[in-house]
Amino acid sequence: MSADWFYMSSGWFHKAKRVGPISEQDLLQRIDAGKIQPETLVQSHKTRQRWVPMSTVGPAMARWLEANPNAQDKVT
């Protein structure tokens, strides 16, 4: 079963805006496009409905590292 994901995006005047629900495939595409970064807050039933940094979601972070291989040294 696929999860519905939400993420926080900067809107007007840097005001945070919740985006979603989006599918896991859409989440991965947005990671590839650079719209979702390791510090971006995400939420789904897989995070127990809690807002967590994308960097704490293993598969999402692995996808980000694939798309940004030179950034691996910068990630703590």
Tab-separated table of C-alpha atoms in Angstrom:
chain	number	residue	atom	x	y	z
A	1	MET	CA	0.000	0.000	0.000
A	2	SER	CA	1.308	3.403	-0.951
A	3	ALA	CA	1.358	6.252	1.524
A	4	ASP	CA	-0.095	9.681	0.982
A	5	TRP	CA	2.597	12.221	1.771
A	6	PHE	CA	2.505	15.872	2.758
A	7	TYR	CA	5.389	18.317	2.854
A	8	MET	CA	5.931	21.893	3.951
A	9	SER	CA	6.780	24.405	1.264
A	10	SER	CA	7.664	28.071	1.497
A	11	GLY	CA	4.885	30.259	0.227
A	12	TRP	CA	4.460	34.010	0.055
A	13	PHE	CA	6.684	35.916	2.458
A	14	HIS	CA	8.331	32.614	3.456
A	15	LYS	CA	5.140	31.491	5.159
A	16	ALA	CA	5.062	27.688	5.385
A	17	LYS	CA	2.369	25.944	3.389
A	18	ARG	CA	1.324	22.297	3.597
A	19	VAL	CA	1.340	20.557	0.210
A	20	GLY	CA	-0.410	17.242	-0.404
A	21	PRO	CA	-1.531	14.610	-0.338
A	22	ILE	CA	0.888	13.329	-2.954
A	23	SER	CA	1.832	9.755	-3.787
A	24	GLU	CA	5.195	8.221	-2.972
A	25	GLN	CA	6.077	8.434	-6.666
A	26	ASP	CA	5.290	12.168	-6.674
A	27	LEU	CA	7.374	12.585	-3.516
A	28	LEU	CA	10.363	10.936	-5.208
A	29	GLN	CA	9.929	13.072	-8.326
A	30	ARG	CA	9.903	16.232	-6.207
A	31	ILE	CA	13.053	15.044	-4.425
A	32	ASP	CA	14.703	14.489	-7.833
A	33	ALA	CA	13.593	17.959	-8.972
A	34	GLY	CA	15.060	19.579	-5.847
A	35	LYS	CA	11.702	20.767	-4.489
A	36	ILE	CA	12.155	18.634	-1.378
A	37	GLN	CA	15.462	18.931	0.486
A	38	PRO	CA	16.782	16.999	3.527
A	39	GLU	CA	15.541	19.736	5.905
A	40	THR	CA	12.032	19.804	4.368
A	41	LEU	CA	9.376	18.595	6.800
A	42	VAL	CA	7.332	15.614	5.561
A	43	GLN	CA	4.426	13.654	7.005
A	44	SER	CA	2.550	10.412	6.267
A	45	HIS	CA	1.247	7.387	8.113
A	46	LYS	CA	4.812	6.043	7.772
A	47	THR	CA	5.994	8.869	10.052
A	48	ARG	CA	3.074	8.166	12.403
A	49	GLN	CA	1.448	11.408	11.229
A	50	ARG	CA	4.313	13.428	12.718
A	51	TRP	CA	6.180	16.132	10.840
A	52	VAL	CA	9.790	14.991	10.451
A	53	PRO	CA	12.722	16.242	8.374
A	54	MET	CA	12.971	14.336	5.094
A	55	SER	CA	16.535	13.380	6.095
A	56	THR	CA	15.108	11.033	8.750
A	57	VAL	CA	13.136	9.020	6.163
A	58	GLY	CA	15.687	6.468	4.956
A	59	PRO	CA	14.375	5.723	1.441
A	60	ALA	CA	13.703	9.398	0.721
A	61	MET	CA	17.175	10.414	1.875
A	62	ALA	CA	18.749	7.609	-0.179
A	63	ARG	CA	16.915	8.958	-3.237
A	64	TRP	CA	18.138	12.489	-2.488
A	65	LEU	CA	21.727	11.254	-2.162
A	66	GLU	CA	21.406	9.487	-5.546
A	67	ALA	CA	20.263	12.748	-7.123
A	68	ASN	CA	22.961	14.759	-5.287
A	69	PRO	CA	26.049	12.527	-5.112
A	70	ASN	CA	28.434	15.402	-4.371
A	71	ALA	CA	26.366	16.464	-1.364
A	72	GLN	CA	26.988	13.266	0.588
A	73	ASP	CA	30.077	14.778	2.216
A	74	LYS	CA	28.007	17.762	3.426
A	75	VAL	CA	25.255	15.693	5.065
A	76	THR	CA	25.775	14.898	8.713
